Amino acid sequence: MLMDRPDGAALRQSVRSAHKAYLAQVGDRIAFAGPLTRDDGVTMIGSLLAIDFDSRDAAHAWLAGEPFTRAGLYASVAVHVFANLWPQKAGFPAAAIGAGGDLQVREGAAPPAGSTAAGHHHDDPGDNGHVQTLR
């Protein structure tokens, strides 16, 4: 989990396109990704990313080059191993594209045809065969 510094709203917006382009480079390994928001669902306060990496070192190396990190947006960073043991059936409703080209999730809608919320797994005996880094 990556939490923005309190005065980071303008910085987040100014670096957001570079951040999204950097995420696209690992798009085939993203289980889910998106901004953390206040209760209003609009005001961004951080990021939650589940990306499949071969190791914790690889996750930290990727994060070091991430544009929000390089710009100093994050006040705190937590990297954890995540074992996806539950089949995804809810929580990823159909999406609509907002005016700025952003993906906006609508509560209560069915997932789009052909979409998947399943993560990617690497065989790693040290992590019971399920390794995903949750940031």
JSON list of C-alpha atoms in Angstrom, two decimals:
[
{"chain": "A", "resi": 1, "resn": "MET", "atom": "CA", "xyz": [0.00, 0.00, 0.00]},
{"chain": "A", "resi": 2, "resn": "LEU", "atom": "CA", "xyz": [1.33, 3.40, -0.96]},
{"chain": "A", "resi": 3, "resn": "MET", "atom": "CA", "xyz": [-0.02, 6.42, 0.91]},
{"chain": "A", "resi": 4, "resn": "ASP", "atom": "CA", "xyz": [0.36, 9.94, -0.48]},
{"chain": "A", "resi": 5, "resn": "ARG", "atom": "CA", "xyz": [1.83, 12.76, 1.51]},
{"chain": "A", "resi": 6, "resn": "PRO", "atom": "CA", "xyz": [-0.91, 15.15, 2.75]},
{"chain": "A", "resi": 7, "resn": "ASP", "atom": "CA", "xyz": [-0.04, 17.90, 0.25]},
{"chain": "A", "resi": 8, "resn": "GLY", "atom": "CA", "xyz": [0.34, 15.53, -2.71]},
{"chain": "A", "resi": 9, "resn": "ALA", "atom": "CA", "xyz": [-2.86, 16.08, -4.74]},
{"chain": "A", "resi": 10, "resn": "ALA", "atom": "CA", "xyz": [-1.35, 18.46, -7.31]},
{"chain": "A", "resi": 11, "resn": "LEU", "atom": "CA", "xyz": [1.82, 16.37, -7.59]},
{"chain": "A", "resi": 12, "resn": "ARG", "atom": "CA", "xyz": [-0.24, 13.21, -8.13]},
{"chain": "A", "resi": 13, "resn": "GLN", "atom": "CA", "xyz": [-2.14, 14.84, -10.99]},
{"chain": "A", "resi": 14, "resn": "SER", "atom": "CA", "xyz": [0.99, 16.24, -12.64]},
{"chain": "A", "resi": 15, "resn": "VAL", "atom": "CA", "xyz": [2.79, 12.86, -12.66]},
{"chain": "A", "resi": 16, "resn": "ARG", "atom": "CA", "xyz": [-0.22, 10.61, -13.21]},
{"chain": "A", "resi": 17, "resn": "SER", "atom": "CA", "xyz": [0.24, 10.03, -16.97]},
{"chain": "A", "resi": 18, "resn": "ALA", "atom": "CA", "xyz": [3.85, 8.91, -16.42]},
{"chain": "A", "resi": 19, "resn": "HIS", "atom": "CA", "xyz": [2.69, 6.66, -13.56]},
{"chain": "A", "resi": 20, "resn": "LYS", "atom": "CA", "xyz": [0.06, 5.02, -15.79]},
{"chain": "A", "resi": 21, "resn": "ALA", "atom": "CA", "xyz": [2.59, 4.52, -18.60]},
{"chain": "A", "resi": 22, "resn": "TYR", "atom": "CA", "xyz": [5.00, 2.87, -16.14]},
{"chain": "A", "resi": 23, "resn": "LEU", "atom": "CA", "xyz": [2.22, 0.55, -14.92]},
{"chain": "A", "resi": 24, "resn": "ALA", "atom": "CA", "xyz": [1.44, -0.40, -18.52]},
{"chain": "A", "resi": 25, "resn": "GLN", "atom": "CA", "xyz": [4.97, -1.83, -18.84]},
{"chain": "A", "resi": 26, "resn": "VAL", "atom": "CA", "xyz": [3.99, -4.57, -16.34]},
{"chain": "A", "resi": 27, "resn": "GLY", "atom": "CA", "xyz": [0.31, -4.70, -17.33]},
{"chain": "A", "resi": 28, "resn": "ASP", "atom": "CA", "xyz": [0.39, -8.43, -18.02]},
{"chain": "A", "resi": 29, "resn": "ARG", "atom": "CA", "xyz": [1.44, -9.03, -14.39]},
{"chain": "A", "resi": 30, "resn": "ILE", "atom": "CA", "xyz": [-1.10, -6.76, -12.66]},
{"chain": "A", "resi": 31, "resn": "ALA", "atom": "CA", "xyz": [-3.81, -8.58, -10.68]},
{"chain": "A", "resi": 32, "resn": "PHE", "atom": "CA", "xyz": [-5.39, -5.26, -9.72]},
{"chain": "A", "resi": 33, "resn": "ALA", "atom": "CA", "xyz": [-4.33, -1.64, -9.39]},
{"chain": "A", "resi": 34, "resn": "GLY", "atom": "CA", "xyz": [-5.94, 1.65, -8.57]},
{"chain": "A", "resi": 35, "resn": "PRO", "atom": "CA", "xyz": [-6.00, 4.72, -6.38]},
{"chain": "A", "resi": 36, "resn": "LEU", "atom": "CA", "xyz": [-7.04, 4.65, -2.75]},
{"chain": "A", "resi": 37, "resn": "THR", "atom": "CA", "xyz": [-9.63, 7.36, -2.18]},
{"chain": "A", "resi": 38, "resn": "ARG", "atom": "CA", "xyz": [-11.39, 9.18, 0.61]},
{"chain": "A", "resi": 39, "resn": "ASP", "atom": "CA", "xyz": [-14.98, 8.13, 1.31]},
{"chain": "A", "resi": 40, "resn": "ASP", "atom": "CA", "xyz": [-16.12, 10.45, -1.48]},
{"chain": "A", "resi": 41, "resn": "GLY", "atom": "CA", "xyz": [-14.65, 7.96, -3.98]},
{"chain": "A", "resi": 42, "resn": "VAL", "atom": "CA", "xyz": [-12.93, 10.79, -5.84]},
{"chain": "A", "resi": 43, "resn": "THR", "atom": "CA", "xyz": [-10.18, 12.33, -3.71]},
{"chain": "A", "resi": 44, "resn": "MET", "atom": "CA", "xyz": [-7.07, 10.19, -4.22]},
{"chain": "A", "resi": 45, "resn": "ILE", "atom": "CA", "xyz": [-4.91, 9.51, -1.15]},
{"chain": "A", "resi": 46, "resn": "GLY", "atom": "CA", "xyz": [-2.66, 6.66, -2.28]},
{"chain": "A", "resi": 47, "resn": "SER", "atom": "CA", "xyz": [-2.31, 3.58, -4.45]},
{"chain": "A", "resi": 48, "resn": "LEU", "atom": "CA", "xyz": [-3.03, -0.11, -4.05]},
{"chain": "A", "resi": 49, "resn": "LEU", "atom": "CA", "xyz": [-1.22, -2.33, -6.52]},
{"chain": "A", "resi": 50, "resn": "ALA", "atom": "CA", "xyz": [-1.06, -6.13, -6.72]},
{"chain": "A", "resi": 51, "resn": "ILE", "atom": "CA", "xyz": [1.66, -6.95, -9.22]},
{"chain": "A", "resi": 52, "resn": "ASP", "atom": "CA", "xyz": [3.34, -10.31, -9.70]},
{"chain": "A", "resi": 53, "resn": "PHE", "atom": "CA", "xyz": [7.12, -10.15, -9.17]},
{"chain": "A", "resi": 54, "resn": "ASP", "atom": "CA", "xyz": [9.67, -12.94, -8.90]},
{"chain": "A", "resi": 55, "resn": "SER", "atom": "CA", "xyz": [11.01, -11.60, -5.62]},
{"chain": "A", "resi": 56, "resn": "ARG", "atom": "CA", "xyz": [10.72, -8.84, -3.04]},
{"chain": "A", "resi": 57, "resn": "ASP", "atom": "CA", "xyz": [13.95, -7.34, -4.45]},
{"chain": "A", "resi": 58, "resn": "ALA", "atom": "CA", "xyz": [12.35, -7.18, -7.92]},
{"chain": "A", "resi": 59, "resn": "ALA", "atom": "CA", "xyz": [9.29, -5.43, -6.46]},
{"chain": "A", "resi": 60, "resn": "HIS", "atom": "CA", "xyz": [11.45, -2.87, -4.67]},
{"chain": "A", "resi": 61, "resn": "ALA", "atom": "CA", "xyz": [13.54, -2.28, -7.81]},
{"chain": "A", "resi": 62, "resn": "TRP", "atom": "CA", "xyz": [10.39, -1.68, -9.86]},
{"chain": "A", "resi": 63, "resn": "LEU", "atom": "CA", "xyz": [9.00, 0.63, -7.18]},
{"chain": "A", "resi": 64, "resn": "ALA", "atom": "CA", "xyz": [12.24, 2.66, -7.11]},
{"chain": "A", "resi": 65, "resn": "GLY", "atom": "CA", "xyz": [11.68, 3.61, -10.76]},
{"chain": "A", "resi": 66, "resn": "GLU", "atom": "CA", "xyz": [7.96, 4.26, -10.40]},
{"chain": "A", "resi": 67, "resn": "PRO", "atom": "CA", "xyz": [7.17, 7.92, -11.27]},
{"chain": "A", "resi": 68, "resn": "PHE", "atom": "CA", "xyz": [5.15, 8.69, -8.11]},
{"chain": "A", "resi": 69, "resn": "THR", "atom": "CA", "xyz": [8.00, 7.30, -6.01]},
{"chain": "A", "resi": 70, "resn": "ARG", "atom": "CA", "xyz": [10.63, 9.26, -7.93]},
{"chain": "A", "resi": 71, "resn": "ALA", "atom": "CA", "xyz": [8.57, 12.46, -7.60]},
{"chain": "A", "resi": 72, "resn": "GLY", "atom": "CA", "xyz": [8.33, 12.05, -3.81]},
{"chain": "A", "resi": 73, "resn": "LEU", "atom": "CA", "xyz": [4.54, 11.61, -3.70]},
{"chain": "A", "resi": 74, "resn": "TYR", "atom": "CA", "xyz": [4.42, 8.78, -1.18]},
{"chain": "A", "resi": 75, "resn": "ALA", "atom": "CA", "xyz": [4.57, 9.46, 2.55]},
{"chain": "A", "resi": 76, "resn": "SER", "atom": "CA", "xyz": [4.62, 5.73, 3.33]},
{"chain": "A", "resi": 77, "resn": "VAL", "atom": "CA", "xyz": [5.21, 2.53, 1.41]},
{"chain": "A", "resi": 78, "resn": "ALA", "atom": "CA", "xyz": [4.42, -1.05, 2.44]},
{"chain": "A", "resi": 79, "resn": "VAL", "atom": "CA", "xyz": [5.38, -4.06, 0.29]},
{"chain": "A", "resi": 80, "resn": "HIS", "atom": "CA", "xyz": [3.92, -7.43, 1.24]},
{"chain": "A", "resi": 81, "resn": "VAL", "atom": "CA", "xyz": [3.60, -10.91, -0.24]},
{"chain": "A", "resi": 82, "resn": "PHE", "atom": "CA", "xyz": [-0.02, -11.71, -1.06]},
{"chain": "A", "resi": 83, "resn": "ALA", "atom": "CA", "xyz": [-1.40, -15.23, -1.54]},
{"chain": "A", "resi": 84, "resn": "ASN", "atom": "CA", "xyz": [-4.60, -15.14, -3.59]},
{"chain": "A", "resi": 85, "resn": "LEU", "atom": "CA", "xyz": [-6.48, -18.14, -2.21]},
{"chain": "A", "resi": 86, "resn": "TRP", "atom": "CA", "xyz": [-10.06, -17.06, -2.90]},
{"chain": "A", "resi": 87, "resn": "PRO", "atom": "CA", "xyz": [-11.70, -17.12, -6.34]},
{"chain": "A", "resi": 88, "resn": "GLN", "atom": "CA", "xyz": [-12.73, -13.60, -7.29]},
{"chain": "A", "resi": 89, "resn": "LYS", "atom": "CA", "xyz": [-16.52, -13.29, -7.59]},
{"chain": "A", "resi": 90, "resn": "ALA", "atom": "CA", "xyz": [-17.23, -9.75, -6.42]},
{"chain": "A", "resi": 91, "resn": "GLY", "atom": "CA", "xyz": [-15.61, -6.39, -5.99]},
{"chain": "A", "resi": 92, "resn": "PHE", "atom": "CA", "xyz": [-14.66, -5.75, -9.62]},
{"chain": "A", "resi": 93, "resn": "PRO", "atom": "CA", "xyz": [-17.91, -4.54, -11.24]},
{"chain": "A", "resi": 94, "resn": "ALA", "atom": "CA", "xyz": [-18.19, -3.33, -14.80]},
{"chain": "A", "resi": 95, "resn": "ALA", "atom": "CA", "xyz": [-16.17, -0.25, -15.54]},
{"chain": "A", "resi": 96, "resn": "ALA", "atom": "CA", "xyz": [-16.89, 2.94, -17.42]},
{"chain": "A", "resi": 97, "resn": "ILE", "atom": "CA", "xyz": [-14.33, 5.25, -18.91]},
{"chain": "A", "resi": 98, "resn": "GLY", "atom": "CA", "xyz": [-14.35, 8.73, -17.41]},
{"chain": "A", "resi": 99, "resn": "ALA", "atom": "CA", "xyz": [-13.86, 12.00, -19.23]},
{"chain": "A", "resi": 100, "resn": "GLY", "atom": "CA", "xyz": [-10.12, 11.94, -18.52]},
{"chain": "A", "resi": 101, "resn": "GLY", "atom": "CA", "xyz": [-9.75, 8.40, -19.91]},
{"chain": "A", "resi": 102, "resn": "ASP", "atom": "CA", "xyz": [-9.63, 6.92, -16.40]},
{"chain": "A", "resi": 103, "resn": "LEU", "atom": "CA", "xyz": [-11.31, 3.67, -15.48]},
{"chain": "A", "resi": 104, "resn": "GLN", "atom": "CA", "xyz": [-14.23, 4.36, -13.15]},
{"chain": "A", "resi": 105, "resn": "VAL", "atom": "CA", "xyz": [-15.88, 1.48, -11.30]},
{"chain": "A", "resi": 106, "resn": "ARG", "atom": "CA", "xyz": [-19.64, 1.44, -10.83]},
{"chain": "A", "resi": 107, "resn": "GLU", "atom": "CA", "xyz": [-20.97, -0.36, -7.76]},
{"chain": "A", "resi": 108, "resn": "GLY", "atom": "CA", "xyz": [-23.30, -3.31, -8.35]},
{"chain": "A", "resi": 109, "resn": "ALA", "atom": "CA", "xyz": [-22.56, -3.87, -12.04]},
{"chain": "A", "resi": 110, "resn": "ALA", "atom": "CA", "xyz": [-21.55, -7.24, -13.50]},
{"chain": "A", "resi": 111, "resn": "PRO", "atom": "CA", "xyz": [-17.96, -7.74, -14.72]},
{"chain": "A", "resi": 112, "resn": "PRO", "atom": "CA", "xyz": [-17.39, -6.98, -18.41]},
{"chain": "A", "resi": 113, "resn": "ALA", "atom": "CA", "xyz": [-17.39, -9.97, -20.77]},
{"chain": "A", "resi": 114, "resn": "GLY", "atom": "CA", "xyz": [-13.93, -11.44, -21.14]},
{"chain": "A", "resi": 115, "resn": "SER", "atom": "CA", "xyz": [-12.55, -9.67, -18.08]},
{"chain": "A", "resi": 116, "resn": "THR", "atom": "CA", "xyz": [-10.73, -11.39, -15.26]},
{"chain": "A", "resi": 117, "resn": "ALA", "atom": "CA", "xyz": [-9.73, -10.39, -11.78]},
{"chain": "A", "resi": 118, "resn": "ALA", "atom": "CA", "xyz": [-7.52, -13.42, -11.26]},
{"chain": "A", "resi": 119, "resn": "GLY", "atom": "CA", "xyz": [-3.92, -12.77, -10.31]},
{"chain": "A", "resi": 120, "resn": "HIS", "atom": "CA", "xyz": [-0.81, -14.35, -11.74]},
{"chain": "A", "resi": 121, "resn": "HIS", "atom": "CA", "xyz": [1.18, -16.86, -9.75]},
{"chain": "A", "resi": 122, "resn": "HIS", "atom": "CA", "xyz": [4.81, -17.91, -9.88]},
{"chain": "A", "resi": 123, "resn": "ASP", "atom": "CA", "xyz": [6.02, -21.21, -8.54]},
{"chain": "A", "resi": 124, "resn": "ASP", "atom": "CA", "xyz": [8.22, -20.39, -5.57]},
{"chain": "A", "resi": 125, "resn": "PRO", "atom": "CA", "xyz": [8.67, -23.12, -2.96]},
{"chain": "A", "resi": 126, "resn": "GLY", "atom": "CA", "xyz": [9.32, -20.50, -0.30]},
{"chain": "A", "resi": 127, "resn": "ASP", "atom": "CA", "xyz": [5.87, -18.99, -0.81]},
{"chain": "A", "resi": 128, "resn": "ASN", "atom": "CA", "xyz": [3.72, -22.11, -1.33]},
{"chain": "A", "resi": 129, "resn": "GLY", "atom": "CA", "xyz": [3.51, -21.49, -5.08]},
{"chain": "A", "resi": 130, "resn": "HIS", "atom": "CA", "xyz": [1.52, -18.25, -4.78]},
{"chain": "A", "resi": 131, "resn": "VAL", "atom": "CA", "xyz": [3.56, -15.06, -4.93]},
{"chain": "A", "resi": 132, "resn": "GLN", "atom": "CA", "xyz": [2.04, -11.68, -5.53]},
{"chain": "A", "resi": 133, "resn": "THR", "atom": "CA", "xyz": [3.45, -8.50, -4.15]},
{"chain": "A", "resi": 134, "resn": "LEU", "atom": "CA", "xyz": [0.81, -6.22, -2.71]},
{"chain": "A", "resi": 135, "resn": "ARG", "atom": "CA", "xyz": [1.75, -2.57, -2.57]}
]
